[in-house]
XYZ file of C-alpha atoms in Angstrom:
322
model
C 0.000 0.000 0.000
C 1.509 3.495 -0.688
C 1.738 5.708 1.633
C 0.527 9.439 1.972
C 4.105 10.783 2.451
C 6.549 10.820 -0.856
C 5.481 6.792 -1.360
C 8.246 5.628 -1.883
C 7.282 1.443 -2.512
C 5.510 2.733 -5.296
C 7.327 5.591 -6.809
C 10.902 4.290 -7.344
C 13.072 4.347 -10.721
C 12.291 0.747 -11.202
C 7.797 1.419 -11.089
C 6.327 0.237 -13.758
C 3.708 2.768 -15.400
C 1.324 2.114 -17.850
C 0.286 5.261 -20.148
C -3.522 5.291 -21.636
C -4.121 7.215 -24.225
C -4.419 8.013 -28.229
C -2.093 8.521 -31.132
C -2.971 9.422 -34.475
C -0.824 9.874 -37.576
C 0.263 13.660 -37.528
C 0.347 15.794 -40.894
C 2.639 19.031 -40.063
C 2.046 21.391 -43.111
C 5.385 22.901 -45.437
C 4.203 26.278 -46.578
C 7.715 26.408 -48.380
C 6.945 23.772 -50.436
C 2.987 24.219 -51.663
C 2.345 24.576 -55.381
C -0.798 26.331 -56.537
C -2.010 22.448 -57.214
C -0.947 21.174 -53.752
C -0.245 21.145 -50.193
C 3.042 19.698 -48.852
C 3.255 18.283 -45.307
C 5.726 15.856 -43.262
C 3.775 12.631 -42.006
C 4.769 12.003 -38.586
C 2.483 10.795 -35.391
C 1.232 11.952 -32.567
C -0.356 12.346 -29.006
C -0.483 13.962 -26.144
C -0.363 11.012 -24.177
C 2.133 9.092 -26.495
C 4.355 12.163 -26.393
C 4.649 12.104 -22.646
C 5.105 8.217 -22.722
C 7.872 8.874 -25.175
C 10.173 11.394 -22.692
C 9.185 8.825 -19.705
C 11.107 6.419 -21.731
C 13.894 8.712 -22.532
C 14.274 9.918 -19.272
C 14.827 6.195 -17.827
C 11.262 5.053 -16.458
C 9.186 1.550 -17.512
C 6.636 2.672 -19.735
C 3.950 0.646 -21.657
C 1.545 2.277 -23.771
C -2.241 1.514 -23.738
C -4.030 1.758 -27.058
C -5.570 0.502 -30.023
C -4.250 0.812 -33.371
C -5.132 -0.834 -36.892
C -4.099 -4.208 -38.939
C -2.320 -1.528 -41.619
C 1.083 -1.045 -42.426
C 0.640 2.811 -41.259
C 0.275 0.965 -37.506
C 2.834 -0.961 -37.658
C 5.104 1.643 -38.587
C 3.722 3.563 -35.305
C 4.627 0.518 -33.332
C 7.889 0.268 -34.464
C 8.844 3.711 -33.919
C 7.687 3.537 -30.086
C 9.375 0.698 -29.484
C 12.822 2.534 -30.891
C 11.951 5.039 -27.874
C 11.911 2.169 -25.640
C 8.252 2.213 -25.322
C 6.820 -1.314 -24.340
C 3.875 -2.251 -26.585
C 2.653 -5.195 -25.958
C -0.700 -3.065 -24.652
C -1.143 -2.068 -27.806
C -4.196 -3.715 -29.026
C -4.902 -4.363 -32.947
C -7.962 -4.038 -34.751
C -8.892 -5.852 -38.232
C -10.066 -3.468 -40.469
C -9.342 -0.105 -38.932
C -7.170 2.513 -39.441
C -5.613 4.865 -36.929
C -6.695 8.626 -36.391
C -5.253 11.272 -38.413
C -4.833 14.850 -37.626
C -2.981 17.866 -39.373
C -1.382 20.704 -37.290
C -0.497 24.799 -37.660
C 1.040 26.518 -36.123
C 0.751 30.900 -35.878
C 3.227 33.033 -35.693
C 3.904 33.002 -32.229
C 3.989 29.104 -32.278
C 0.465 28.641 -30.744
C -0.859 25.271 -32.793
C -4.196 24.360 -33.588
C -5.380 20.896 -34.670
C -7.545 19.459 -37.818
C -8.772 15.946 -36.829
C -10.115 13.092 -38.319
C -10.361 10.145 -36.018
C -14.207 9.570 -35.515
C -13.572 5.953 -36.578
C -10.421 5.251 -34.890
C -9.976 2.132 -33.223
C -8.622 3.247 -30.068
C -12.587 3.962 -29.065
C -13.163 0.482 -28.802
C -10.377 -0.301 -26.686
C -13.122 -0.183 -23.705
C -16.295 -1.496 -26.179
C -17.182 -4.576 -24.906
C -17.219 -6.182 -20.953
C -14.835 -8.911 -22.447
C -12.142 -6.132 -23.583
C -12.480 -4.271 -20.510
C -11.836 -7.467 -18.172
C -8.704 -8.791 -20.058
C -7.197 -5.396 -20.304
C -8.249 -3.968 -16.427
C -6.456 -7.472 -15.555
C -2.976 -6.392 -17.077
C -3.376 -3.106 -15.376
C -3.418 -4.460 -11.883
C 0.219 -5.423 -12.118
C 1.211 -2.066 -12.813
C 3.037 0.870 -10.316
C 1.419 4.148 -12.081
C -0.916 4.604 -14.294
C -1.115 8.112 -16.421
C -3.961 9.112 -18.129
C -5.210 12.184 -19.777
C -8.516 14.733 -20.288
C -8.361 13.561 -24.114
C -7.949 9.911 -22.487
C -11.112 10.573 -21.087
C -12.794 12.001 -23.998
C -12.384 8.489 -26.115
C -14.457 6.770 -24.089
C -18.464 6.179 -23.428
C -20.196 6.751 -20.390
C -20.670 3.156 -19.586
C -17.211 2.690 -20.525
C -15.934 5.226 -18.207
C -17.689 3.894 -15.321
C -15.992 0.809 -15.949
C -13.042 2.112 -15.583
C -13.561 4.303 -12.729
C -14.505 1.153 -10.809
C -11.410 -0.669 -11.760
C -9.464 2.768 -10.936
C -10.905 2.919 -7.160
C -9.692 -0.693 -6.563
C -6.446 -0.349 -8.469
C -5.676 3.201 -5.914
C -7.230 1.139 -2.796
C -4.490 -1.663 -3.076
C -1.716 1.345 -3.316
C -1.825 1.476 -7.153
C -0.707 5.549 -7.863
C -3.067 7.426 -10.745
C -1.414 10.346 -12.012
C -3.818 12.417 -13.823
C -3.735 15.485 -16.406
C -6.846 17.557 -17.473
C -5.933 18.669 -20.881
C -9.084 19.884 -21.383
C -10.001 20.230 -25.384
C -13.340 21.943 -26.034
C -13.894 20.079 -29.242
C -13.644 16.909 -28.140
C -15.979 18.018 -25.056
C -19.327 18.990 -26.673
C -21.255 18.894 -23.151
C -18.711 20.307 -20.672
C -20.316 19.337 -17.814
C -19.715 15.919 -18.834
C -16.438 16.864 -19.148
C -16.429 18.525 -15.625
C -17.942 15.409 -13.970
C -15.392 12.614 -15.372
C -12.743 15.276 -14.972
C -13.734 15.460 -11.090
C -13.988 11.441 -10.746
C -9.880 11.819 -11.944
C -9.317 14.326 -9.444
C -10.665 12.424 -6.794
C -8.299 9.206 -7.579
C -5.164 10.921 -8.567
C -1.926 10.857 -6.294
C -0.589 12.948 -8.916
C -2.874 15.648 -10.539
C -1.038 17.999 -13.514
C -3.596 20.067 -14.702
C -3.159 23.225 -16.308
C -4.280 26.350 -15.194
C -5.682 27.550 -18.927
C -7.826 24.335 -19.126
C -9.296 24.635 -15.812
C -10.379 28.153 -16.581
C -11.696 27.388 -19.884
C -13.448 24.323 -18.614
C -14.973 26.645 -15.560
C -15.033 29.662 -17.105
C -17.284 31.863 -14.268
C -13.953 31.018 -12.045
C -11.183 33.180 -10.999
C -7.557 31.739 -11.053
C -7.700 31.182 -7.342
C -11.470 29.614 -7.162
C -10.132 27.109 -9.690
C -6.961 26.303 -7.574
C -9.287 26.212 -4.687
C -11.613 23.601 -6.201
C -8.350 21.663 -7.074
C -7.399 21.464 -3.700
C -10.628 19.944 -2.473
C -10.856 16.307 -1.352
C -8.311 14.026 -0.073
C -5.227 15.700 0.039
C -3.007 14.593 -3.723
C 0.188 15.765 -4.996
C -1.098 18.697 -6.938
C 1.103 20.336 -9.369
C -0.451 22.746 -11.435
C 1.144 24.758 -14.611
C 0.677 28.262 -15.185
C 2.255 28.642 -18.788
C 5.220 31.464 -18.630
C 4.269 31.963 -14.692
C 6.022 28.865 -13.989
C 3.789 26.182 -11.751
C 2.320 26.204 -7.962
C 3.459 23.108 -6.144
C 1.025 21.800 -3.319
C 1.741 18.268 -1.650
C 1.315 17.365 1.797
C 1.110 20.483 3.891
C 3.136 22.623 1.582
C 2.821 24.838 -1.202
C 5.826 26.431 -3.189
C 5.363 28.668 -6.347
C 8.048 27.110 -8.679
C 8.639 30.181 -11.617
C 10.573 29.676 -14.259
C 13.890 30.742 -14.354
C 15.256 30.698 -17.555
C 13.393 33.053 -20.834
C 13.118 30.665 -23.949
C 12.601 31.878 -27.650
C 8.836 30.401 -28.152
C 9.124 28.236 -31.335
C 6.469 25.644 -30.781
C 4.280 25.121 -27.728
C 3.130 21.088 -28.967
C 4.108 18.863 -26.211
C 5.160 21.582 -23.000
C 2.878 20.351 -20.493
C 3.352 16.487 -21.992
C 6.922 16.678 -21.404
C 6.190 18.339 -18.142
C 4.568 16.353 -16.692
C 6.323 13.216 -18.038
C 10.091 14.702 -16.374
C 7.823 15.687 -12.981
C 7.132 11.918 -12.770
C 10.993 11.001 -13.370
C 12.254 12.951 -11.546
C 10.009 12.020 -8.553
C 10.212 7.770 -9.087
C 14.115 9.019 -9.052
C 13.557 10.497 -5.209
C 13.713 14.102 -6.457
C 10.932 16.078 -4.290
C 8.266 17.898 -5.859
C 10.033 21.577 -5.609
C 13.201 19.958 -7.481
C 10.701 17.653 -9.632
C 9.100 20.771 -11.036
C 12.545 22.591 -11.815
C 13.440 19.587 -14.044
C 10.030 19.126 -15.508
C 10.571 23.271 -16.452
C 13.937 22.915 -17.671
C 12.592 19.845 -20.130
C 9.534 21.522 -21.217
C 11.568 24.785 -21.880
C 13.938 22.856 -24.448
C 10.653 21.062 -25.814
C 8.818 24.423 -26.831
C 12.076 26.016 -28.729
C 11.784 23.106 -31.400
C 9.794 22.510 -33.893
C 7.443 19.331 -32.944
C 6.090 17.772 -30.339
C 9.379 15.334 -29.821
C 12.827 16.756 -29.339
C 16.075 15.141 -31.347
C 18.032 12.691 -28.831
C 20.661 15.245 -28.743
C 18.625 18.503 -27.438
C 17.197 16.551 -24.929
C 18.615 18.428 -21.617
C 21.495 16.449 -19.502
């Protein structure tokens, strides 16, 4: 069972965390090279979930990723790239006849993105479909240390689907199982946001590790002030809550403290895909490698500062920070 203090029997550099989530095939447009007859863009993939799996891996955790993918040659190719990250996949569930997600990507001027999807058909939404899938793959999960999840985890799933695994999730926490949770919220994918608002709280109330991001939180509560949203963060049983602020750095609570961690470096904005992904994936490092959450936060800062002065969502081997 872990305890309330740092749990250490749980988070240690050896835990073994499962990551649930989506990834889609990722089309990054090339202005430079359109004709008048045709857009150019790099094929690549995708996810917030996958990217944070994929910096868990490079920064020396266990990390299996949970998802579905398609019979075609465009998921095996997926597959085989994760697994050159050192990404376990044998979680990764294949479906005849399907296809993965697709979405294309922009970025502004300033390097904010914004997102084109089409993945109403993809087969990670029936990861959960049927009481048969949900048994054989809530039976893995048991024999895992962490499990990470996101907001757009969330948003793949049915209702009856999610209460499935909400069930599984209150046993899993019960036996000393740590959830680490991150909103990020996305309005599209959240038609009804109170539905969002009520699954979102369920993940609240299970996490020993909640990452949300300030932003999200307002957008999702937007009647809230920045301080009635950290407020109704805090309620409940006391988690390690660690949430980002953007260029204000992030607010550390855990325990009975709270530290303001701001950021100490200014960074050249390129590309903001992936900050709070790789965030939150070097706050979880650096805390299964005894780092507490103060110095867990400076790390997760430093990587997520490197991240967003590159161009896409995953950072060359050699720019990631020593």
């Amino acid at each position: 069972m872990a305890t309330d203090s740092l749990w250490q029997e749980v988070l240690n550099p050896q835990a073994r965390i499962a990551v649930i989530g989506e990834c889609m095939l990722e089309l990054s447009m090339d202005d430079s090279l359109a004709t008048p007859q045709a857009l150019s863009a790099t094929v690549s993939y995708g996810g917030d979930t996958l990217n944070t799996a994929i910096y868990m891996s490079r920064l020396g955790l266990n990390v299996d990723y949970v998802t579905a993918l398609g019979d075609d040659s465009y998921s095996e190719w997926m597959i085989r790239q994760w697994q050159r990250e050192g990404i376990a996949c044998g979680l990764v569930h294949r479906y005849r006849a399907s296809l993965p997600g697709l979405y294309a990507i922009e970025n502004d001027e300033s390097g904010e993105r914004y997102f084109h999807y089409w993945r109403s058909q993809a087969p990670v939404k029936q990861l959960l479909a049927t009481a048969e899938r949900r048994e054989a793959l809530f039976a893995e999960l048991r024999s895992y240390d962490v499990i990470y999840f996101s907001g757009i985890s969330l948003s793949l799933f049915k209702d009856h689907e999610l209460d499935a695994l909400f069930a599984f999730l209150k046993t899993y926490c019960d036996r000393g199982g740590v959830l680490a949770f991150d909103s990020n919220f996305r309005p599209k994918q959240w038609p009804e946001f109170e539905r969002a608002r009520h699954w979102f709280s369920k993940a609240y109330q299970l996490s020993r590790i909640a990452l949300p991001t300030l932003d999200d939180e307002l957008c999702l509560y937007p009647k809230q002030s920045s301080d009635g949203a950290i407020e109704r963060l805090k309620l409940g049983k006391r988690k390690e809550l660690i949430i980002k602020k953007g260029a204000e750095g992030c607010l550390a609570l855990w325990l009975d403290q709270c530290r303001d961690c701001p950021i100490d470096e200014t960074v050249s904005l390129v590309d903001t895909t992936a900050a709070g992904d790789s965030f939150n994936a070097a706050y979880i490092a650096a805390r299964c490698q005894g780092q507490d959450p103060v110095q867990a936060c400076k790390a997760a800062q430093k990587l997520a500062a490197q991240v967003v002065q590159h161009k896409g969502a995953i950072l060359p081997l050699d720019k990631m920070p020593g």
